């Protein structure tokens, strides 16, 4: 007797359901599960904001943008401590390999304080070997006393897919915000929820010719919840808020691929 | 204490002596039983001994190696009492006050000690007495068979038949005592003390110490732990898992004791005693008083995971957990949801410190200093008790500035850059850092920071003019020019010191 060939549609459905289970889709975010950045279009793209209990990658577009990327990471961390109620008494752990410190400098307490974070709430871990970074970050992400764990990685060899997946699971278990600051912007596959590419941008000069507020060009390269796109943001270190910076006149408005009907989820391009 | 021969039949043993240079002649320092049977003794010159016995084996005396052996044996003796002192060159002093009953009494302890040392290939003479002086004298000069237990208060009777050298008098004094006919301790026990004190300085002090008239403490090698728990094994344990299980059990016992005292452990030590006498010690520190046994075991597990592999040999037959340092720790009532965030964070810091080293887990403390690199100090997070950490977000120190005045990242040392300025003391127009040319779009500055003259031993400290610059692409850096043009130096140099966020 001939066994009828299995229906390809059925196989596909079964596979899809298995993938969906593996992907562990969470319910849509509320105020305590996502960090709204205060920029409406960006928050809409992110589906409410940067999801907490997840891993996010921040990469500088070029090595020169590392300062801006590190600044964005710190500002996101400060923003999280400030906005998420259950993070109100939590601390930040910043993991940095020694080599990265030699290359791009260590965090500087007075500068950290000026961006709005008391250095007393910052613990730094400086590692001799980059391979320990993933282990330390995983342990830290599982700790519920930390709000934000930042892992800086100079070299991508320490971060394979398995390590990233473990980090992502640890972030889900701990409920904190995991930020990966990767010095090398290689477009590898990653289980991180989002990937933000940071480019330093000229700040708008103030009326007296001095320096303007620090501005970055944030490019949402990968986003599990919605479309990608580019935004020009500034950080107000007095009020601890992000603002969308007006584009300089000489540059065309940043378009990106924003949804043309923001309310209609079906039309969005899913990536990641 | 001496190393015994290789086997039970000493007849085949080669006469062996160690020799060292005394008064420009090679003399025997120590010898084995076979050599002693030939009639040799310490102090005989090697030339004489060789003339009498051509087959004699001579090796160089090495006091350093002897000392290593002695300390290794002292380590192994830690299993009997925490108070073990070295009595160089060849003795150990154990204060077994309050410990003997754990091993079935003093005599049983001495026998067990002798058996253990014999298993390790060492011949030892053991004596137990009320005073260290008496025990040492009896062990070295007493009856042929040891162990000897001098009953309490029996020092006089035990000391009386011994030669005066047993009191460890200076070498000249023994000779001059012999000249006046005093050879044994019995000879001076009943003498009038005044005449002895007048002629022999220090003699009565030694005698009184040995008799127990004065109290002589020993100086133990290790500090006395605040609290100790231990577990003996009839069958040695070999597996790391078993060791960790034992530590968790011991930790629970330790925690109960500490809790009843209202204390928590700050420094914990595990001592693993191998059956062959080696001792492996693992110490972990904590940032806050710790009473949770599971966390104690976790710290040791972390240390075992990264430390050099610890060789169990034929197994550990005694595992001891001690709290070397404790601190007052008031019990905290846990909430119903048991979300004890502070303790959890302290534990994470402890674990990271245990694994990577306490100097690598740091917090920054701001200091009131002008020189940028001195304005902050990294302190180990375990040592930094954060009093005011809960106030959280701080207002910017320079609330009027539109941009932060200090960089987010400071390079570990300022890196020289080639910069061009329109006038020698003006802001930079372009600069080259790490081989990349940057065109400066906007600057703020200078902010003049003079180095502290009192810190500057050579008098070469140059004033720095700091500029915050933004380049064409948006790259922001903190540059400074070292040296005031014309006044301090004709060629000021430029450095890049930090990166802004």
Short mmCIF file of C-alpha atoms in Angstrom, two decimals, chain B residues 39-387:
data_model
loop_
_atom_site.label_atom_id
_atom_site.label_comp_id
_atom_site.label_asym_id
_atom_site.label_seq_id
_atom_site.Cartn_x
_atom_site.Cartn_y
_atom_site.Cartn_z
CA UNK B 39 79.47 6.57 66.20
CA UNK B 40 79.23 9.80 64.29
CA UNK B 41 77.55 12.86 65.80
CA UNK B 42 76.65 16.37 64.67
CA UNK B 43 79.67 18.65 64.80
CA UNK B 44 82.26 16.08 63.68
CA UNK B 45 84.17 17.29 60.66
CA UNK B 46 83.44 15.56 57.40
CA UNK B 47 87.17 14.89 56.89
CA UNK B 48 87.33 12.93 60.18
CA UNK B 49 84.15 11.04 59.44
CA UNK B 50 85.34 10.09 55.94
CA UNK B 51 88.66 8.94 57.33
CA UNK B 52 86.86 6.62 59.75
CA UNK B 53 84.18 5.46 57.33
CA UNK B 54 85.08 5.83 53.65
CA UNK B 55 81.60 4.64 52.57
CA UNK B 56 79.87 7.62 54.14
CA UNK B 57 77.49 9.56 51.88
CA UNK B 58 77.63 13.31 52.38
CA UNK B 59 75.16 15.85 51.01
CA UNK B 60 75.03 19.59 51.46
CA UNK B 61 72.91 20.74 54.36
CA UNK B 62 70.00 22.88 53.08
CA UNK B 63 68.22 24.75 55.87
CA UNK B 64 65.66 26.24 53.46
CA UNK B 65 64.42 22.81 52.39
CA UNK B 66 64.31 21.71 56.03
CA UNK B 67 62.18 24.70 56.81
CA UNK B 68 59.82 23.89 53.94
CA UNK B 69 59.40 20.38 55.29
CA UNK B 70 58.77 21.72 58.76
CA UNK B 71 56.08 24.11 57.54
CA UNK B 72 54.46 21.34 55.49
CA UNK B 73 54.31 19.17 58.62
CA UNK B 74 52.97 22.13 60.57
CA UNK B 75 50.21 22.46 57.95
CA UNK B 76 49.31 18.83 58.40
CA UNK B 77 49.26 19.31 62.18
CA UNK B 78 46.53 21.89 61.78
CA UNK B 79 44.10 19.02 61.96
CA UNK B 80 44.79 18.60 65.67
CA UNK B 81 44.58 22.18 66.79
CA UNK B 82 44.32 25.60 65.15
CA UNK B 83 47.30 26.80 67.22
CA UNK B 84 50.46 25.40 65.68
CA UNK B 85 53.77 27.22 66.11
CA UNK B 86 57.13 26.51 64.51
CA UNK B 87 59.98 25.68 66.84
CA UNK B 88 62.92 25.88 64.44
CA UNK B 89 65.01 24.18 63.31
CA UNK B 90 63.28 20.87 63.79
CA UNK B 91 60.39 21.22 66.22
CA UNK B 92 56.71 22.09 66.24
CA UNK B 93 54.72 23.38 69.17
CA UNK B 94 51.03 22.51 69.30
CA UNK B 95 48.75 24.16 71.80
CA UNK B 96 46.18 21.43 72.38
CA UNK B 97 44.35 23.17 75.19
CA UNK B 98 40.73 22.19 74.85
CA UNK B 99 41.34 19.96 71.82
CA UNK B 100 42.56 16.71 73.38
CA UNK B 101 39.14 15.39 74.33
CA UNK B 102 38.14 15.44 70.66
CA UNK B 103 40.70 12.73 70.01
CA UNK B 104 40.11 10.63 73.13
CA UNK B 105 42.47 12.34 75.53
CA UNK B 106 46.05 13.55 75.49
CA UNK B 107 47.71 10.15 75.28
CA UNK B 108 45.46 9.05 72.44
CA UNK B 109 46.10 12.30 70.59
CA UNK B 110 49.85 11.86 70.96
CA UNK B 111 49.65 8.27 69.72
CA UNK B 112 47.50 9.23 66.75
CA UNK B 113 49.89 12.05 65.91
CA UNK B 114 52.85 9.67 66.07
CA UNK B 115 51.13 7.17 63.80
CA UNK B 116 50.27 9.84 61.25
CA UNK B 117 53.81 11.21 61.20
CA UNK B 118 55.23 7.71 60.90
CA UNK B 119 52.93 7.09 57.93
CA UNK B 120 54.42 10.17 56.36
CA UNK B 121 57.93 8.74 56.82
CA UNK B 122 58.91 10.91 59.75
CA UNK B 123 60.28 9.80 63.10
CA UNK B 124 59.13 12.20 65.77
CA UNK B 125 59.59 12.60 69.49
CA UNK B 126 56.43 13.81 71.10
CA UNK B 127 55.84 15.12 74.59
CA UNK B 128 52.79 16.71 76.16
CA UNK B 129 53.22 18.93 79.17
CA UNK B 130 51.71 21.95 80.88
CA UNK B 131 54.29 24.36 79.52
CA UNK B 132 55.93 24.66 76.11
CA UNK B 133 59.37 24.73 77.73
CA UNK B 134 58.81 21.51 79.61
CA UNK B 135 57.34 19.72 76.61
CA UNK B 136 60.25 20.76 74.42
CA UNK B 137 62.79 19.67 77.03
CA UNK B 138 61.17 16.28 77.57
CA UNK B 139 60.73 15.69 73.85
CA UNK B 140 64.37 16.42 73.09
CA UNK B 141 66.17 15.08 76.15
CA UNK B 142 63.67 12.83 77.92
CA UNK B 143 63.03 9.12 77.95
CA UNK B 144 63.97 7.08 74.91
CA UNK B 145 60.40 6.12 74.16
CA UNK B 146 57.88 8.73 73.27
CA UNK B 147 55.13 9.91 73.33
CA UNK B 148 55.52 11.07 76.89
CA UNK B 149 52.64 12.70 78.68
CA UNK B 150 53.76 14.74 81.67
CA UNK B 151 50.87 14.78 84.12
CA UNK B 152 49.49 18.18 85.13
CA UNK B 153 51.75 19.80 87.70
CA UNK B 154 54.46 17.19 87.14
CA UNK B 155 56.95 19.50 85.46
CA UNK B 156 59.52 19.44 88.29
CA UNK B 157 59.66 15.67 88.38
CA UNK B 158 59.88 15.45 84.60
CA UNK B 159 62.56 18.14 84.30
CA UNK B 160 64.78 17.08 87.21
CA UNK B 161 66.74 14.27 85.50
CA UNK B 162 67.31 16.21 82.27
CA UNK B 163 70.60 17.93 81.40
CA UNK B 164 70.66 21.69 81.65
CA UNK B 165 70.94 22.03 77.89
CA UNK B 166 67.29 20.98 77.77
CA UNK B 167 66.39 24.43 79.02
CA UNK B 168 67.82 25.89 75.80
CA UNK B 169 70.37 28.05 77.50
CA UNK B 170 72.97 29.95 75.51
CA UNK B 171 75.83 27.53 74.66
CA UNK B 172 78.38 29.30 76.84
CA UNK B 173 76.15 29.16 79.90
CA UNK B 174 75.81 25.37 79.86
CA UNK B 175 79.60 25.10 79.87
CA UNK B 176 80.10 27.56 82.70
CA UNK B 177 77.38 25.83 84.73
CA UNK B 178 79.17 22.55 84.18
CA UNK B 179 82.42 24.13 85.44
CA UNK B 180 80.78 24.74 88.81
CA UNK B 181 79.36 21.24 88.88
CA UNK B 182 75.81 21.96 87.80
CA UNK B 183 74.86 19.50 85.08
CA UNK B 184 71.27 18.49 85.48
CA UNK B 185 68.18 20.55 86.09
CA UNK B 186 67.80 18.83 89.47
CA UNK B 187 71.07 20.52 90.47
CA UNK B 188 69.61 24.00 90.21
CA UNK B 189 66.03 23.32 91.31
CA UNK B 190 66.90 23.68 95.03
CA UNK B 191 69.74 26.20 94.75
CA UNK B 192 69.24 29.65 96.28
CA UNK B 193 67.79 31.70 93.44
CA UNK B 194 69.64 34.92 94.26
CA UNK B 195 73.10 33.54 93.54
CA UNK B 196 71.98 31.85 90.35
CA UNK B 197 70.30 35.00 89.15
CA UNK B 198 73.41 37.05 89.89
CA UNK B 199 75.78 34.75 88.02
CA UNK B 200 73.68 33.38 85.20
CA UNK B 201 71.59 36.00 83.49
CA UNK B 202 68.44 34.54 82.00
CA UNK B 203 68.75 31.10 83.58
CA UNK B 204 65.93 31.49 86.07
CA UNK B 205 63.58 32.92 83.47
CA UNK B 206 64.03 29.80 81.34
CA UNK B 207 63.60 27.56 84.37
CA UNK B 208 60.48 29.34 85.57
CA UNK B 209 58.98 29.20 82.10
CA UNK B 210 59.56 25.46 81.89
CA UNK B 211 58.22 24.86 85.39
CA UNK B 212 55.11 26.89 84.74
CA UNK B 213 55.84 29.69 87.18
CA UNK B 214 55.49 32.18 84.38
CA UNK B 215 53.19 31.97 81.43
CA UNK B 216 54.79 31.64 78.01
CA UNK B 217 52.43 31.90 75.07
CA UNK B 218 53.31 30.34 71.76
CA UNK B 219 53.04 32.31 68.55
CA UNK B 220 50.83 30.33 66.21
CA UNK B 221 51.49 30.45 62.45
CA UNK B 222 47.93 31.30 61.59
CA UNK B 223 45.49 33.61 63.26
CA UNK B 224 42.85 31.96 65.37
CA UNK B 225 39.64 31.76 63.34
CA UNK B 226 36.49 33.22 64.82
CA UNK B 227 34.50 30.09 64.18
CA UNK B 228 35.41 26.62 62.91
CA UNK B 229 33.43 23.63 61.75
CA UNK B 230 34.86 20.44 60.36
CA UNK B 231 33.97 17.04 59.10
CA UNK B 232 36.07 13.86 59.42
CA UNK B 233 35.77 11.06 56.92
CA UNK B 234 36.49 7.42 57.58
CA UNK B 235 36.71 6.96 53.83
CA UNK B 236 38.53 9.81 52.06
CA UNK B 237 36.46 11.85 49.64
CA UNK B 238 37.77 12.40 46.14
CA UNK B 239 35.05 14.10 44.14
CA UNK B 240 34.61 17.84 43.88
CA UNK B 241 30.88 17.33 44.21
CA UNK B 242 31.29 15.61 47.57
CA UNK B 243 33.62 18.34 48.77
CA UNK B 244 31.08 20.99 47.82
CA UNK B 245 28.23 19.08 49.46
CA UNK B 246 30.28 18.84 52.62
CA UNK B 247 31.01 22.54 52.47
CA UNK B 248 27.31 23.31 52.18
CA UNK B 249 26.63 21.17 55.27
CA UNK B 250 29.49 22.74 57.19
CA UNK B 251 28.31 26.14 56.05
CA UNK B 252 24.90 25.47 57.57
CA UNK B 253 26.52 24.60 60.89
CA UNK B 254 28.79 27.62 60.73
CA UNK B 255 25.85 29.84 59.88
CA UNK B 256 23.91 28.65 62.93
CA UNK B 257 26.82 29.46 65.23
CA UNK B 258 27.39 32.83 63.62
CA UNK B 259 23.71 33.64 63.70
CA UNK B 260 23.52 32.93 67.42
CA UNK B 261 26.35 35.40 67.89
CA UNK B 262 24.67 37.96 65.66
CA UNK B 263 27.55 37.87 63.19
CA UNK B 264 28.19 37.14 59.56
CA UNK B 265 31.34 35.93 57.83
CA UNK B 266 33.54 38.34 55.91
CA UNK B 267 36.44 35.99 55.21
CA UNK B 268 35.98 32.26 54.85
CA UNK B 269 38.61 29.59 54.56
CA UNK B 270 38.28 25.98 53.56
CA UNK B 271 41.08 23.64 54.52
CA UNK B 272 41.11 20.29 52.75
CA UNK B 273 43.40 17.84 54.54
CA UNK B 274 44.73 15.15 52.27
CA UNK B 275 45.40 11.71 53.69
CA UNK B 276 49.09 12.11 52.91
CA UNK B 277 49.35 15.22 55.04
CA UNK B 278 49.11 17.92 52.36
CA UNK B 279 46.66 20.71 53.05
CA UNK B 280 44.83 22.72 50.38
CA UNK B 281 43.51 26.04 51.58
CA UNK B 282 40.96 28.15 49.72
CA UNK B 283 40.03 31.58 50.98
CA UNK B 284 37.14 33.70 49.78
CA UNK B 285 36.14 37.15 50.95
CA UNK B 286 32.73 38.73 50.99
CA UNK B 287 31.62 42.31 50.70
CA UNK B 288 28.93 42.11 53.34
CA UNK B 289 28.53 39.79 56.34
CA UNK B 290 27.33 36.48 54.94
CA UNK B 291 25.21 33.92 56.76
CA UNK B 292 23.65 32.00 53.89
CA UNK B 293 25.25 28.53 53.64
CA UNK B 294 24.20 28.01 50.02
CA UNK B 295 25.97 31.20 49.04
CA UNK B 296 29.08 30.21 50.96
CA UNK B 297 29.23 26.93 49.06
CA UNK B 298 28.63 28.77 45.79
CA UNK B 299 31.61 31.04 46.37
CA UNK B 300 33.87 28.06 46.94
CA UNK B 301 32.46 26.35 43.86
CA UNK B 302 33.32 29.44 41.82
CA UNK B 303 36.82 29.52 43.20
CA UNK B 304 37.36 25.84 42.51
CA UNK B 305 36.11 26.36 38.98
CA UNK B 306 38.73 28.98 38.11
CA UNK B 307 41.60 28.30 40.49
CA UNK B 308 44.41 25.92 39.69
CA UNK B 309 43.09 22.38 39.78
CA UNK B 310 43.37 21.02 43.27
CA UNK B 311 44.83 17.55 43.29
CA UNK B 312 42.99 15.33 45.76
CA UNK B 313 45.77 12.71 45.83
CA UNK B 314 44.36 9.74 47.67
CA UNK B 315 41.47 11.80 48.96
CA UNK B 316 40.64 14.24 51.71
CA UNK B 317 39.88 12.83 55.12
CA UNK B 318 39.18 16.07 56.91
CA UNK B 319 37.39 19.13 55.58
CA UNK B 320 37.31 22.23 57.68
CA UNK B 321 35.41 25.45 57.12
CA UNK B 322 36.42 28.42 59.22
CA UNK B 323 35.28 31.99 59.38
CA UNK B 324 38.54 33.90 59.64
CA UNK B 325 36.89 37.25 60.01
CA UNK B 326 33.36 38.06 61.04
CA UNK B 327 31.36 41.18 61.36
CA UNK B 328 28.24 42.14 63.20
CA UNK B 329 25.18 41.42 61.13
CA UNK B 330 21.76 42.13 62.45
CA UNK B 331 19.18 39.67 61.26
CA UNK B 332 16.89 41.07 58.60
CA UNK B 333 13.33 40.00 58.28
CA UNK B 334 12.74 38.88 54.73
CA UNK B 335 9.57 39.96 52.98
CA UNK B 336 6.97 37.46 51.88
CA UNK B 337 8.17 37.65 48.32
CA UNK B 338 11.73 37.30 49.63
CA UNK B 339 13.05 39.85 47.19
CA UNK B 340 16.18 40.62 49.08
CA UNK B 341 17.82 42.70 46.40
CA UNK B 342 20.67 44.06 48.50
CA UNK B 343 21.83 40.63 49.56
CA UNK B 344 21.49 39.34 46.04
CA UNK B 345 23.63 42.12 44.66
CA UNK B 346 26.22 41.62 47.40
CA UNK B 347 26.32 37.95 46.51
CA UNK B 348 26.81 38.68 42.82
CA UNK B 349 29.65 41.07 43.64
CA UNK B 350 31.19 38.41 45.89
CA UNK B 351 30.96 35.80 43.20
CA UNK B 352 32.44 38.00 40.51
CA UNK B 353 35.18 39.08 42.91
CA UNK B 354 35.90 35.49 43.85
CA UNK B 355 36.13 34.45 40.25
CA UNK B 356 37.95 37.36 38.69
CA UNK B 357 39.66 39.02 41.65
CA UNK B 358 38.39 41.72 43.96
CA UNK B 359 40.37 44.44 42.15
CA UNK B 360 38.44 43.86 38.96
CA UNK B 361 35.00 44.54 40.39
CA UNK B 362 35.05 48.20 41.25
CA UNK B 363 33.03 51.24 42.00
CA UNK B 364 34.15 54.78 41.34
CA UNK B 365 34.42 57.31 44.12
CA UNK B 366 34.48 60.92 43.09
CA UNK B 367 37.12 63.07 44.71
CA UNK B 368 37.43 66.77 45.00
CA UNK B 369 40.42 67.15 42.70
CA UNK B 370 41.07 69.39 39.72
CA UNK B 371 43.43 67.13 37.85
CA UNK B 372 41.11 64.99 35.73
CA UNK B 373 42.86 61.68 36.26
CA UNK B 374 42.75 62.18 40.02
CA UNK B 375 39.12 63.22 40.21
CA UNK B 376 37.92 59.65 40.56
CA UNK B 377 39.24 56.58 42.29
CA UNK B 378 38.36 52.96 41.67
CA UNK B 379 37.77 51.01 44.86
CA UNK B 380 36.91 47.32 45.04
CA UNK B 381 33.14 46.98 45.17
CA UNK B 382 33.49 44.57 48.08
CA UNK B 383 35.25 47.21 50.13
CA UNK B 384 33.03 50.11 49.11
CA UNK B 385 30.15 50.28 51.48
CA UNK B 386 27.81 52.50 49.60
CA UNK B 387 26.14 54.69 52.13
#
